[in-house]
Coordinates of C-alpha atoms in Angstrom, one line a residue:
M113 CA -90.8 -3.3 -69.5
D114 CA -89.0 -3.0 -66.0
C115 CA -88.7 -5.5 -63.7
V116 CA -86.4 -6.9 -60.8
V117 CA -85.8 -10.5 -60.2
L118 CA -84.0 -12.3 -57.3
F119 CA -82.0 -15.3 -57.9
E120 CA -80.2 -17.6 -55.2
S121 CA -77.0 -19.3 -55.9
K122 CA -76.4 -22.3 -53.7
L123 CA -73.2 -22.0 -52.1
S124 CA -71.5 -19.2 -54.3
V125 CA -71.9 -17.1 -57.5
T126 CA -70.2 -19.4 -60.3
D127 CA -69.7 -18.6 -63.7
A128 CA -72.6 -21.1 -64.6
A129 CA -74.9 -19.4 -62.3
F130 CA -73.9 -16.0 -63.6
G131 CA -74.7 -17.2 -67.3
Q132 CA -78.1 -18.8 -66.4
V133 CA -79.2 -15.4 -65.0
V134 CA -77.9 -13.6 -68.1
R135 CA -79.7 -16.0 -70.2
Y136 CA -82.8 -15.5 -68.3
L137 CA -83.1 -12.1 -68.6
R138 CA -82.3 -11.9 -72.5
R139 CA -84.8 -14.8 -73.2
L140 CA -87.7 -13.2 -71.2
F141 CA -87.2 -9.6 -71.7
P142 CA -85.6 -9.5 -75.4
T143 CA -87.4 -6.0 -76.2
G144 CA -87.1 -4.2 -72.6
S145 CA -85.2 -3.6 -69.6
A146 CA -84.7 -5.7 -66.7
S147 CA -82.8 -6.2 -63.6
A148 CA -81.5 -9.1 -61.6
V149 CA -79.9 -9.8 -58.1
L150 CA -77.9 -12.9 -57.9
F151 CA -76.8 -13.6 -54.5
D152 CA -74.7 -16.2 -52.5
L153 CA -73.6 -16.8 -48.7
S154 CA -71.6 -13.6 -48.8
S155 CA -72.2 -11.2 -51.5
F156 CA -74.7 -10.3 -54.2
W157 CA -74.6 -9.1 -58.0
L158 CA -76.7 -6.5 -59.5
I159 CA -77.2 -7.1 -63.2
T160 CA -79.1 -4.8 -65.8
S161 CA -80.0 -5.7 -69.4
L162 CA -81.6 -3.8 -71.9
K163 CA -82.8 -5.4 -75.2
T164 CA -80.4 -8.4 -74.4
V165 CA -77.6 -6.2 -73.8
I166 CA -76.0 -6.4 -70.4
L167 CA -75.3 -2.7 -69.3
R168 CA -74.6 -2.8 -65.8
V169 CA -72.9 -5.4 -63.5
E170 CA -72.0 -4.7 -59.8
K171 CA -71.0 -6.6 -56.7
A172 CA -71.4 -5.9 -52.7
N173 CA -71.1 -7.7 -49.6
W174 CA -74.2 -8.4 -47.4
V175 CA -72.4 -6.9 -44.4
D176 CA -71.2 -3.6 -46.3
G177 CA -72.6 -0.6 -45.0
G178 CA -73.9 0.8 -48.2
S179 CA -75.4 -2.4 -49.6
K180 CA -79.0 -1.4 -48.9
A181 CA -78.6 2.0 -50.7
L182 CA -76.9 0.6 -53.5
F183 CA -79.7 -2.0 -53.9
E184 CA -82.3 0.7 -53.8
S185 CA -80.6 3.0 -56.0
F186 CA -80.1 0.2 -58.5
V187 CA -83.8 -0.5 -58.7
S188 CA -85.0 3.2 -58.7
D189 CA -82.7 3.6 -61.8
H190 CA -84.5 0.9 -63.7
T191 CA -88.0 1.6 -62.7
S192 CA -90.5 3.0 -65.2
P193 CA -92.0 6.4 -64.1
W194 CA -95.3 4.9 -65.2
V195 CA -95.0 2.1 -62.8
R196 CA -94.4 4.6 -59.8
R197 CA -97.1 6.8 -60.8
L198 CA -99.8 4.1 -61.1
T199 CA -98.9 2.5 -57.8
T200 CA -99.1 5.9 -55.9
A201 CA -102.1 7.0 -57.8
C202 CA -104.0 3.6 -56.7
S203 CA -103.1 3.9 -53.2
A204 CA -104.6 7.4 -53.4
L205 CA -107.7 6.7 -55.0
G206 CA -108.5 3.8 -52.9
V207 CA -108.3 1.3 -56.1
D208 CA -106.6 -1.7 -57.1
V209 CA -104.9 -3.0 -60.4
V210 CA -107.1 -5.7 -61.8
E211 CA -104.7 -8.5 -62.9
G212 CA -104.7 -10.0 -66.4
G213 CA -104.6 -7.4 -69.1
A214 CA -104.7 -4.3 -66.7
F215 CA -102.8 -2.0 -69.1
L216 CA -105.4 -1.1 -71.8
G217 CA -103.2 1.2 -73.8
R218 CA -101.9 4.8 -74.6
G219 CA -103.9 8.1 -74.6
A220 CA -103.3 11.2 -76.0
H221 CA -101.4 12.3 -72.7
G222 CA -100.9 9.2 -70.6
R223 CA -101.7 5.8 -70.0
V224 CA -105.1 3.9 -69.3
F225 CA -105.3 0.9 -66.9
K226 CA -108.1 -1.2 -65.5
V227 CA -108.6 -1.1 -61.9
E228 CA -111.1 -2.2 -59.4
R229 CA -112.5 -0.2 -56.7
K230 CA -111.8 -1.5 -53.2
A231 CA -115.1 0.0 -51.8
D232 CA -117.7 -2.0 -54.0
K233 CA -115.4 -4.1 -56.1
K234 CA -116.4 -2.1 -59.2
V235 CA -114.2 -1.9 -62.2
L236 CA -112.9 1.4 -63.5
A237 CA -110.9 2.7 -66.3
L238 CA -108.0 4.8 -64.6
K239 CA -106.1 7.3 -66.6
L240 CA -103.2 8.6 -65.9
V241 CA -102.5 12.1 -67.5
D242 CA -99.1 13.6 -67.8
S243 CA -100.2 17.2 -68.2
R244 CA -100.1 20.4 -66.6
S245 CA -102.8 21.5 -68.2
T246 CA -106.4 21.7 -66.7
T247 CA -108.0 21.8 -70.2
A248 CA -106.3 18.5 -71.1
L249 CA -107.5 17.0 -67.6
F250 CA -110.9 18.1 -68.4
R251 CA -111.0 16.4 -72.0
E252 CA -109.7 13.4 -70.6
E253 CA -112.7 13.2 -68.3
L254 CA -115.2 14.1 -70.9
A255 CA -113.9 11.4 -73.4
L256 CA -114.2 8.8 -70.4
T257 CA -118.0 10.0 -69.9
N258 CA -118.6 10.2 -73.8
A259 CA -117.6 6.4 -73.7
E260 CA -120.1 5.6 -71.0
L261 CA -117.2 4.4 -68.9
T262 CA -117.0 4.8 -65.2
G263 CA -113.4 6.5 -64.9
L264 CA -111.1 8.1 -62.6
T265 CA -108.5 10.3 -63.9
A266 CA -105.5 11.3 -62.0
R267 CA -103.1 14.1 -62.8
L268 CA -99.5 13.5 -62.4
E269 CA -98.6 16.9 -60.7
H270 CA -97.8 17.5 -57.0
G271 CA -100.9 18.5 -55.1
F272 CA -103.7 17.4 -57.4
V273 CA -103.3 13.8 -56.1
D274 CA -101.1 13.0 -53.1
F275 CA -98.4 10.5 -54.2
P276 CA -96.5 9.1 -51.5
G277 CA -93.3 7.0 -52.3
G278 CA -94.5 3.5 -52.5
A279 CA -93.9 0.3 -54.4
A280 CA -93.6 -0.4 -58.2
L281 CA -95.5 -2.2 -60.7
L282 CA -94.2 -4.3 -64.1
V283 CA -96.0 -2.5 -67.0
T284 CA -96.4 -5.1 -69.7
P285 CA -97.8 -4.8 -73.3
V286 CA -101.4 -4.7 -73.8
G287 CA -103.3 -7.9 -73.4
A288 CA -100.3 -9.6 -71.0
P289 CA -100.9 -10.3 -67.1
L290 CA -100.1 -7.3 -65.0
P291 CA -98.7 -8.3 -61.6
R292 CA -99.7 -6.5 -58.3
P293 CA -98.4 -3.2 -57.5
T294 CA -96.6 -4.4 -54.6
T295 CA -94.4 -6.9 -56.5
L296 CA -91.2 -4.6 -56.6
Q297 CA -91.8 -3.6 -52.9
E298 CA -91.7 -7.1 -51.9
V299 CA -88.5 -7.6 -53.5
F300 CA -87.1 -4.6 -51.6
N301 CA -88.8 -6.1 -48.2
L302 CA -87.2 -9.4 -48.9
F303 CA -83.6 -8.0 -49.8
D304 CA -83.6 -5.8 -46.7
L305 CA -84.6 -8.9 -44.7
L306 CA -81.8 -11.1 -46.2
R307 CA -79.5 -8.2 -45.6
Q308 CA -80.6 -7.9 -42.0
L309 CA -80.2 -11.8 -41.4
H310 CA -76.7 -11.9 -42.6
E311 CA -75.7 -8.7 -40.5
K312 CA -77.4 -10.4 -37.4
N313 CA -75.8 -13.8 -38.1
I314 CA -79.1 -15.3 -37.2
I315 CA -79.4 -17.8 -40.3
H316 CA -76.3 -19.2 -41.8
G317 CA -76.9 -19.6 -45.4
D318 CA -79.7 -17.9 -47.7
P319 CA -83.4 -18.0 -46.5
R320 CA -84.7 -18.7 -50.2
V321 CA -88.4 -17.8 -51.1
P322 CA -89.2 -21.4 -52.2
N323 CA -87.8 -22.4 -48.8
V324 CA -90.2 -20.1 -46.9
I325 CA -93.5 -21.6 -45.6
V326 CA -96.1 -20.6 -43.5
V327 CA -97.0 -22.8 -40.1
K328 CA -99.7 -22.5 -37.9
D329 CA -98.8 -21.7 -34.3
N330 CA -101.6 -20.8 -31.6
D331 CA -103.6 -19.7 -34.5
K332 CA -100.8 -17.4 -35.7
D333 CA -98.8 -17.4 -39.0
K334 CA -95.1 -18.1 -38.2
L335 CA -92.4 -18.1 -41.3
L336 CA -90.4 -21.4 -41.4
W337 CA -87.2 -21.0 -42.8
I338 CA -85.8 -24.3 -44.6
D339 CA -81.8 -24.0 -45.4
L340 CA -81.3 -27.0 -47.6
V341 CA -77.5 -26.1 -47.6
E342 CA -77.2 -26.7 -43.8
A343 CA -79.5 -29.6 -44.0
V344 CA -76.7 -31.7 -45.1
L345 CA -75.5 -31.8 -41.4
V346 CA -78.8 -33.6 -40.6
T347 CA -79.3 -35.7 -43.8
P348 CA -76.1 -36.8 -44.9
G349 CA -77.3 -38.7 -47.9
F350 CA -78.4 -35.5 -49.4
R351 CA -76.1 -33.3 -51.7
T352 CA -77.2 -30.2 -53.7
T353 CA -76.8 -30.6 -57.3
D354 CA -75.8 -28.0 -59.9
A355 CA -79.1 -28.8 -61.9
A356 CA -80.8 -26.7 -58.8
I357 CA -78.1 -24.0 -58.7
L358 CA -80.9 -21.2 -59.1
T359 CA -84.3 -20.9 -57.7
R360 CA -87.4 -19.6 -59.2
S361 CA -88.2 -15.8 -59.4
I362 CA -90.0 -14.2 -56.6
L363 CA -92.3 -12.4 -58.5
R364 CA -95.1 -14.9 -57.2
L365 CA -94.5 -14.6 -53.5
L366 CA -97.0 -16.5 -51.1
H367 CA -97.8 -14.8 -47.8
T368 CA -96.3 -11.7 -48.7
S369 CA -98.0 -9.8 -46.1
L370 CA -95.9 -11.3 -43.5
L371 CA -92.5 -9.8 -45.1
G372 CA -93.8 -6.2 -44.3
E373 CA -93.4 -7.0 -40.5
P374 CA -90.5 -6.2 -38.1
L375 CA -87.8 -8.7 -38.3
E376 CA -88.4 -9.7 -34.5
S377 CA -91.9 -10.9 -35.3
L378 CA -90.3 -13.3 -38.5
I379 CA -87.5 -14.9 -36.3
N380 CA -89.0 -17.6 -34.3
E381 CA -87.7 -21.2 -32.9
Y382 CA -87.5 -22.5 -36.6
G383 CA -85.2 -19.5 -37.7
Q384 CA -82.0 -20.7 -35.8
A385 CA -79.3 -22.8 -37.2
P386 CA -80.9 -25.9 -38.2
T387 CA -81.0 -29.1 -35.9
N388 CA -82.4 -32.6 -35.8
E389 CA -85.4 -31.1 -33.9
N390 CA -86.3 -28.1 -36.3
M391 CA -85.2 -29.2 -39.8
L392 CA -87.7 -30.4 -42.2
K393 CA -86.0 -33.4 -43.9
V394 CA -87.4 -32.5 -47.4
A395 CA -85.5 -31.7 -50.7
T396 CA -88.0 -28.7 -52.1
V397 CA -90.6 -27.0 -50.1
S398 CA -92.2 -25.9 -53.4
G399 CA -93.5 -29.6 -53.2
L400 CA -95.3 -29.2 -50.0
L401 CA -96.8 -25.9 -51.2
R402 CA -98.4 -27.6 -54.2
N403 CA -99.4 -30.2 -52.1
K404 CA -101.0 -27.8 -49.2
L405 CA -98.4 -28.3 -46.6
K406 CA -98.7 -32.0 -46.2
T407 CA -97.2 -33.2 -43.0
A408 CA -93.7 -33.3 -43.1
E409 CA -93.3 -36.7 -41.5
A410 CA -95.1 -38.2 -44.5
W411 CA -92.0 -37.2 -46.8
H412 CA -88.9 -38.9 -47.2
I413 CA -85.5 -37.9 -48.6
R414 CA -83.6 -40.5 -50.3
A415 CA -79.8 -40.4 -51.4
D416 CA -80.6 -40.2 -55.3
N417 CA -82.1 -36.6 -54.2
K418 CA -85.7 -37.5 -54.7
V419 CA -88.6 -37.0 -52.3
R420 CA -91.1 -39.6 -52.0
S421 CA -94.7 -38.8 -50.4
I422 CA -94.6 -42.7 -49.5
D423 CA -91.1 -44.5 -49.7
R424 CA -91.8 -47.9 -51.4
P425 CA -91.0 -50.6 -48.4
V426 CA -88.5 -53.4 -49.4
A427 CA -89.0 -57.1 -48.5
L428 CA -86.0 -57.1 -46.2
P429 CA -85.0 -53.8 -44.9
A430 CA -82.8 -55.1 -42.2
V431 CA -80.9 -57.1 -44.9
E432 CA -80.8 -53.9 -47.0
E433 CA -79.4 -51.7 -44.0
S434 CA -76.7 -54.3 -43.2
V435 CA -75.5 -54.5 -46.5
L436 CA -75.8 -50.8 -46.9
A437 CA -73.4 -50.4 -43.7
W438 CA -70.9 -53.2 -45.3
V439 CA -70.6 -51.0 -48.3
L440 CA -70.0 -47.9 -46.6
K441 CA -67.7 -49.5 -44.2
C442 CA -65.8 -50.9 -47.4
E443 CA -65.6 -47.3 -48.8
E444 CA -64.4 -45.8 -45.3
L445 CA -61.6 -48.6 -45.4
G446 CA -60.6 -48.3 -49.1
V447 CA -61.6 -51.7 -50.1
C448 CA -62.3 -52.0 -53.8
I449 CA -65.9 -53.7 -54.3
T450 CA -68.0 -54.5 -57.4
G451 CA -71.7 -55.2 -58.0
E452 CA -71.2 -59.1 -57.6
L453 CA -69.4 -58.7 -54.4
I454 CA -72.5 -56.7 -53.0
R455 CA -74.9 -59.4 -54.3
K456 CA -72.8 -62.0 -52.8
Q457 CA -72.8 -60.2 -49.4
A458 CA -76.6 -59.8 -49.6
S459 CA -76.9 -63.6 -49.9
A460 CA -74.5 -64.0 -46.7
T461 CA -76.2 -61.5 -45.0
C462 CA -79.7 -63.6 -45.4
D463 CA -77.5 -66.6 -44.0
Q464 CA -76.5 -64.8 -41.0
M465 CA -80.1 -63.6 -40.3
N466 CA -81.3 -67.2 -41.1
V467 CA -83.8 -65.6 -43.8
P468 CA -85.9 -68.6 -45.3
V469 CA -84.8 -69.3 -48.8
S470 CA -88.3 -69.0 -49.9
Q471 CA -88.5 -65.3 -48.5
R472 CA -85.3 -64.2 -50.0
P473 CA -85.2 -62.0 -53.3
A474 CA -83.3 -63.2 -56.3
F475 CA -80.4 -60.3 -55.8
S476 CA -80.4 -60.0 -59.5
K477 CA -78.8 -57.4 -61.4
G478 CA -82.2 -55.4 -61.4
W479 CA -82.1 -55.4 -57.5
L480 CA -78.4 -54.2 -57.5
Y481 CA -79.5 -51.3 -59.8
K482 CA -82.4 -50.3 -57.7
F483 CA -80.3 -50.8 -54.6
Q484 CA -77.8 -48.6 -55.8
V485 CA -80.0 -46.0 -57.1
K486 CA -81.9 -45.5 -54.0
H487 CA -78.7 -45.1 -51.8
G488 CA -76.5 -43.1 -54.3
L489 CA -74.0 -45.7 -55.0
T490 CA -72.1 -45.7 -58.4
S491 CA -69.2 -47.3 -60.0
K492 CA -66.3 -45.0 -60.0
L493 CA -62.7 -45.9 -61.4
Q494 CA -59.9 -45.6 -59.2
H495 CA -57.4 -43.2 -60.0
G496 CA -53.7 -43.4 -59.2
E497 CA -52.0 -45.1 -56.3
A498 CA -52.3 -42.2 -53.4
A499 CA -54.3 -44.7 -51.2
S500 CA -51.5 -47.0 -51.2
V501 CA -49.3 -44.5 -48.8
S502 CA -50.1 -43.4 -45.3
P503 CA -50.9 -39.9 -44.9
A504 CA -48.2 -39.9 -42.0
L505 CA -45.5 -41.1 -44.6
V506 CA -46.6 -38.1 -47.0
A507 CA -46.5 -35.6 -44.5
E508 CA -43.1 -36.4 -43.5
G509 CA -42.0 -36.8 -47.0
R510 CA -43.4 -33.3 -47.7
Q511 CA -41.2 -31.9 -44.9
Q512 CA -38.1 -33.6 -46.2
M513 CA -38.7 -32.1 -49.8
K514 CA -39.2 -28.6 -47.8
A515 CA -35.9 -28.9 -46.3
A516 CA -34.0 -29.9 -49.6
T517 CA -35.6 -27.1 -51.7
S518 CA -35.0 -24.4 -49.1
G519 CA -31.7 -23.3 -50.4
Y520 CA -33.0 -23.1 -54.1
S521 CA -35.3 -20.5 -55.5
A522 CA -38.1 -21.6 -57.7
A523 CA -36.4 -20.8 -60.9
N524 CA -33.7 -23.3 -59.7
T525 CA -35.8 -26.1 -58.5
Y526 CA -36.4 -28.6 -61.3
N527 CA -38.5 -31.7 -61.6
M528 CA -38.3 -34.6 -64.1
D529 CA -40.7 -37.5 -64.8
E530 CA -41.4 -39.6 -67.5
T531 CA -44.7 -41.1 -69.1
A532 CA -45.4 -43.7 -71.9
F533 CA -46.8 -42.7 -75.1
F534 CA -48.4 -45.5 -77.0
F535 CA -48.3 -43.8 -80.6
C536 CA -49.9 -46.5 -82.6
L537 CA -52.7 -47.5 -80.1
S538 CA -56.1 -47.2 -81.9
P539 CA -59.5 -46.5 -80.0
H540 CA -61.1 -49.5 -78.5
R541 CA -64.6 -47.8 -78.9
S542 CA -66.4 -46.5 -82.0
I543 CA -69.6 -44.6 -82.5
T544 CA -71.5 -46.5 -85.1
R545 CA -75.0 -48.2 -85.9
H546 CA -73.9 -51.5 -86.0
R547 CA -71.2 -53.6 -83.9
Q548 CA -67.8 -53.5 -85.8
P549 CA -64.9 -56.1 -85.5
G550 CA -62.0 -54.8 -83.6
T551 CA -58.2 -54.6 -84.4
K552 CA -55.2 -55.8 -82.8
K553 CA -54.0 -53.3 -80.1
S554 CA -50.6 -51.9 -80.9
K555 CA -47.9 -52.1 -78.2
K556 CA -45.5 -49.9 -80.1
R557 CA -44.5 -47.1 -77.4
I558 CA -42.0 -44.4 -76.7
T559 CA -41.0 -43.1 -73.4
V560 CA -41.2 -39.3 -72.8
A561 CA -39.1 -37.6 -69.9
L562 CA -40.3 -34.3 -69.1
T563 CA -38.4 -31.7 -67.1
T564 CA -39.6 -28.1 -65.9
N565 CA -38.8 -25.5 -63.1
A566 CA -41.2 -24.7 -60.3
D567 CA -41.9 -21.3 -61.5
G568 CA -42.7 -22.5 -65.2
T569 CA -40.0 -20.3 -66.6
D570 CA -37.9 -22.9 -68.2
V571 CA -39.6 -25.7 -70.0
V572 CA -36.8 -28.2 -70.9
D573 CA -37.1 -30.0 -74.3
P574 CA -38.7 -33.4 -73.7
L575 CA -36.3 -36.5 -74.0
F576 CA -37.8 -39.2 -76.3
I577 CA -36.7 -42.4 -75.6
G578 CA -37.4 -45.2 -78.2
T579 CA -36.3 -48.9 -79.2
A580 CA -34.3 -48.2 -82.4
A581 CA -31.2 -46.4 -82.8
R582 CA -32.4 -44.6 -86.2
P583 CA -35.9 -45.1 -86.5
R584 CA -37.3 -45.5 -90.2
C585 CA -39.2 -42.1 -90.0
F586 CA -36.1 -40.3 -89.4
N587 CA -35.2 -40.9 -92.8
G588 CA -31.4 -41.3 -91.9
V589 CA -31.5 -37.6 -90.5
A590 CA -30.0 -37.4 -86.6
A591 CA -32.7 -36.6 -84.1
S592 CA -30.5 -33.3 -83.2
D593 CA -30.8 -32.0 -86.7
L594 CA -34.6 -32.6 -86.6
G595 CA -34.5 -30.4 -83.7
F596 CA -35.8 -32.9 -80.8
N597 CA -33.5 -34.8 -78.1
Y598 CA -33.8 -38.9 -79.0
M599 CA -32.1 -41.7 -77.1
Y600 CA -33.0 -45.4 -77.3
S601 CA -32.8 -48.5 -75.3
K602 CA -33.8 -52.3 -75.7
K603 CA -37.3 -51.7 -74.3
G604 CA -37.7 -47.9 -75.0
W605 CA -37.5 -47.6 -71.0
M606 CA -35.5 -45.1 -69.2
T607 CA -32.2 -46.4 -68.0
G608 CA -29.3 -45.7 -66.0
G609 CA -27.0 -44.9 -68.7
L610 CA -29.7 -42.8 -70.7
F611 CA -30.6 -40.8 -67.4
N612 CA -26.7 -40.0 -66.7
T613 CA -26.1 -38.9 -70.3
Y614 CA -29.1 -36.8 -69.8
L615 CA -27.7 -35.5 -66.7
L616 CA -24.5 -34.5 -68.3
Q617 CA -26.3 -32.5 -71.1
M618 CA -28.5 -30.9 -68.6
N619 CA -25.2 -29.8 -66.3
Q620 CA -23.4 -28.3 -69.4
R621 CA -26.3 -26.1 -69.9
M622 CA -26.5 -24.9 -66.0
L623 CA -22.3 -24.5 -66.3
A624 CA -23.0 -22.3 -69.3
E625 CA -25.6 -20.2 -67.5
D626 CA -23.7 -20.3 -64.2
R627 CA -26.8 -21.7 -62.1
K628 CA -26.8 -24.1 -59.5
V629 CA -30.0 -26.1 -59.7
L630 CA -31.8 -29.1 -58.0
L631 CA -33.2 -31.8 -59.7
L632 CA -36.1 -33.8 -58.1
V633 CA -36.7 -37.2 -59.5
D634 CA -38.5 -40.5 -58.5
N635 CA -37.1 -42.9 -56.1
A636 CA -36.0 -45.5 -58.7
P637 CA -32.8 -47.5 -59.7
P638 CA -32.5 -45.8 -63.0
Y639 CA -32.2 -42.1 -61.4
R640 CA -29.1 -42.7 -59.4
P641 CA -25.7 -40.7 -60.9
D642 CA -23.2 -42.6 -61.6
D643 CA -20.6 -39.9 -60.5
E644 CA -21.7 -36.8 -58.7
S645 CA -18.5 -35.3 -58.8
L646 CA -19.0 -34.6 -62.7
L647 CA -22.4 -33.0 -61.8
T648 CA -20.9 -29.6 -60.9
N649 CA -24.0 -27.4 -61.3
I650 CA -26.8 -30.2 -60.5
K651 CA -27.6 -31.5 -57.4
V652 CA -29.9 -34.6 -57.8
K653 CA -32.6 -35.4 -54.9
M654 CA -34.9 -38.3 -54.9
L655 CA -38.5 -38.3 -53.8
P656 CA -39.2 -40.2 -50.5
K657 CA -40.1 -43.7 -51.0
N658 CA -43.7 -44.5 -52.0
T659 CA -44.6 -41.1 -52.0
T660 CA -44.5 -40.3 -55.7
A661 CA -48.3 -40.3 -56.0
H662 CA -48.5 -37.2 -53.9
L663 CA -45.3 -35.5 -54.0
Q664 CA -44.6 -35.8 -57.7
P665 CA -45.3 -32.2 -59.3
Q666 CA -45.4 -33.5 -62.7
D667 CA -48.1 -36.0 -61.9
A668 CA -50.2 -32.9 -60.5
G669 CA -51.3 -32.2 -64.2
I670 CA -47.9 -31.3 -66.2
I671 CA -48.1 -34.6 -67.9
A672 CA -52.0 -34.6 -68.2
S673 CA -51.7 -31.2 -70.1
F674 CA -48.8 -32.4 -72.3
K675 CA -50.8 -35.5 -73.2
A676 CA -53.9 -33.5 -73.9
K677 CA -52.0 -31.3 -76.4
V678 CA -50.4 -34.4 -78.0
K679 CA -53.8 -35.6 -78.3
Q680 CA -54.8 -32.9 -80.5
R681 CA -52.2 -33.7 -82.8
Q682 CA -53.2 -37.5 -82.8
L683 CA -56.8 -36.4 -83.8
Q684 CA -55.6 -34.0 -86.5
S685 CA -53.4 -37.2 -87.8
A686 CA -56.2 -39.3 -87.7
L687 CA -58.4 -37.3 -89.6
Q688 CA -56.0 -36.9 -92.4
Q689 CA -55.6 -40.6 -92.3
I690 CA -59.4 -41.1 -92.9
D691 CA -59.3 -38.7 -95.6
S692 CA -56.5 -40.7 -97.4
V693 CA -58.1 -43.8 -96.9
M694 CA -61.5 -42.6 -98.5
A695 CA -59.6 -40.9 -101.1
G696 CA -57.8 -44.1 -101.9
R697 CA -54.1 -43.0 -101.1
Q698 CA -53.7 -45.3 -98.2
D699 CA -54.7 -48.8 -97.7
G700 CA -55.4 -48.7 -93.8
L701 CA -55.5 -46.5 -91.0
Y702 CA -53.1 -46.0 -88.1
E703 CA -50.0 -47.1 -90.0

């Protein structure tokens, strides 16, 4: 079984898109061979599978000079010879393949197909004989006659039937539907059209098959291209989702006769970059096709990516529009709002517009839910403190840091930051069938100070700060003998004394290695050196005030990675404690 399928990736070919194509080929062609073309805005990938094994993967750019030749050789290498022979034989004999069970089976010297003569629509049996023997050909004709079948026999030899180069056909097992002989040629035509569009820079995007519809203009058919990627320009509320990353196969093209026309006849006023005037604001053209090209104005796009043929009217549209504008303005200003505030603002808007109380909706939680869904509003957790700092202050601080680090290499530029670790804190949610009572939340914590250089070649051992001078879990052994650096303070926080002790230890190490290094730290009182003259090999530089949310390197993922690894250790410890409780070796968890 040989087949070529075109897939389109919305913006760029991602691992997810590539994996979907591979799974598609393996699922639909588990016993045969198939090829796929996965393309995006700038390039395309050629993929071949044989019995679920990926044999070939190649990549090329649209504007490469050899892209067309690469694609044609790719397809021709994976096309069954019987497919090509049948197509050319049908063309030479004036017949067409009957759809649905057209492959009747294998004969002694070839293959038998059900065809329809174009002149009188009569169904015939066409056998392709792969033999140079005249006797074999006569026997095939005699067999058809004895079977009382009106038959045509084409000999696969140059000169007997003229076989010009033509399209290919997907050959399926007996009884399976057989697509038209022009299927693969349509793939060629569309691919060549896409290549020309990219070369001429006419359409910035991918004219996808489900996005091609035919419109009537002065009783002539024209292709209308709908580019949903560029549609964001005219429909700001719409966003393409990952769930729609791949379009359908083009094996069922509509209006394929237009694809064979010259490029100039296909490009019309609709084929230019999308504008408010020529863009159909729809989320899927296939929906229009299924409904026989309903009037575009009857369709409405919503922020929740749903298309409605009739958008249900609301009781007070002016109030809803005003509330939506207020919400978007709050988002622009960085104001944190909740659902209760939105409901309160809706009531206040009704007061401002003098809406009678009898005509007002209840502005219940149900109203709030539908309002959020319709306009694509969701509750999101606000992370960090980045919004508290002006961009100008961050830009100025970044320039200061560049100047401070300019005299040091990446290996000699260090950064230290601390994080809290609540090592006894149990989860506050549980997966159960019934509600379970909670436990008191432990406030036991230690502070972990992490230090590393800019190129990652030197990860300094973490500094652990607790509240006890000799924790019971040390069993009377010093922390240095246990293999880690431990200090303590009354509240388990970093203090100026602890920081200076840590600095002197680090300075001794750099002195032994004969290195001059720069240490970047937060702008906080504990990080001020007591006597910089003692730091012969370390220069301490504080980050600019109020910029650590943007400029602190440790906050860019280093601390998060450290905590993720610690979390895995915690989960393993929790499993061991659960096993101990179940076995009776322990009375309670998290002890």
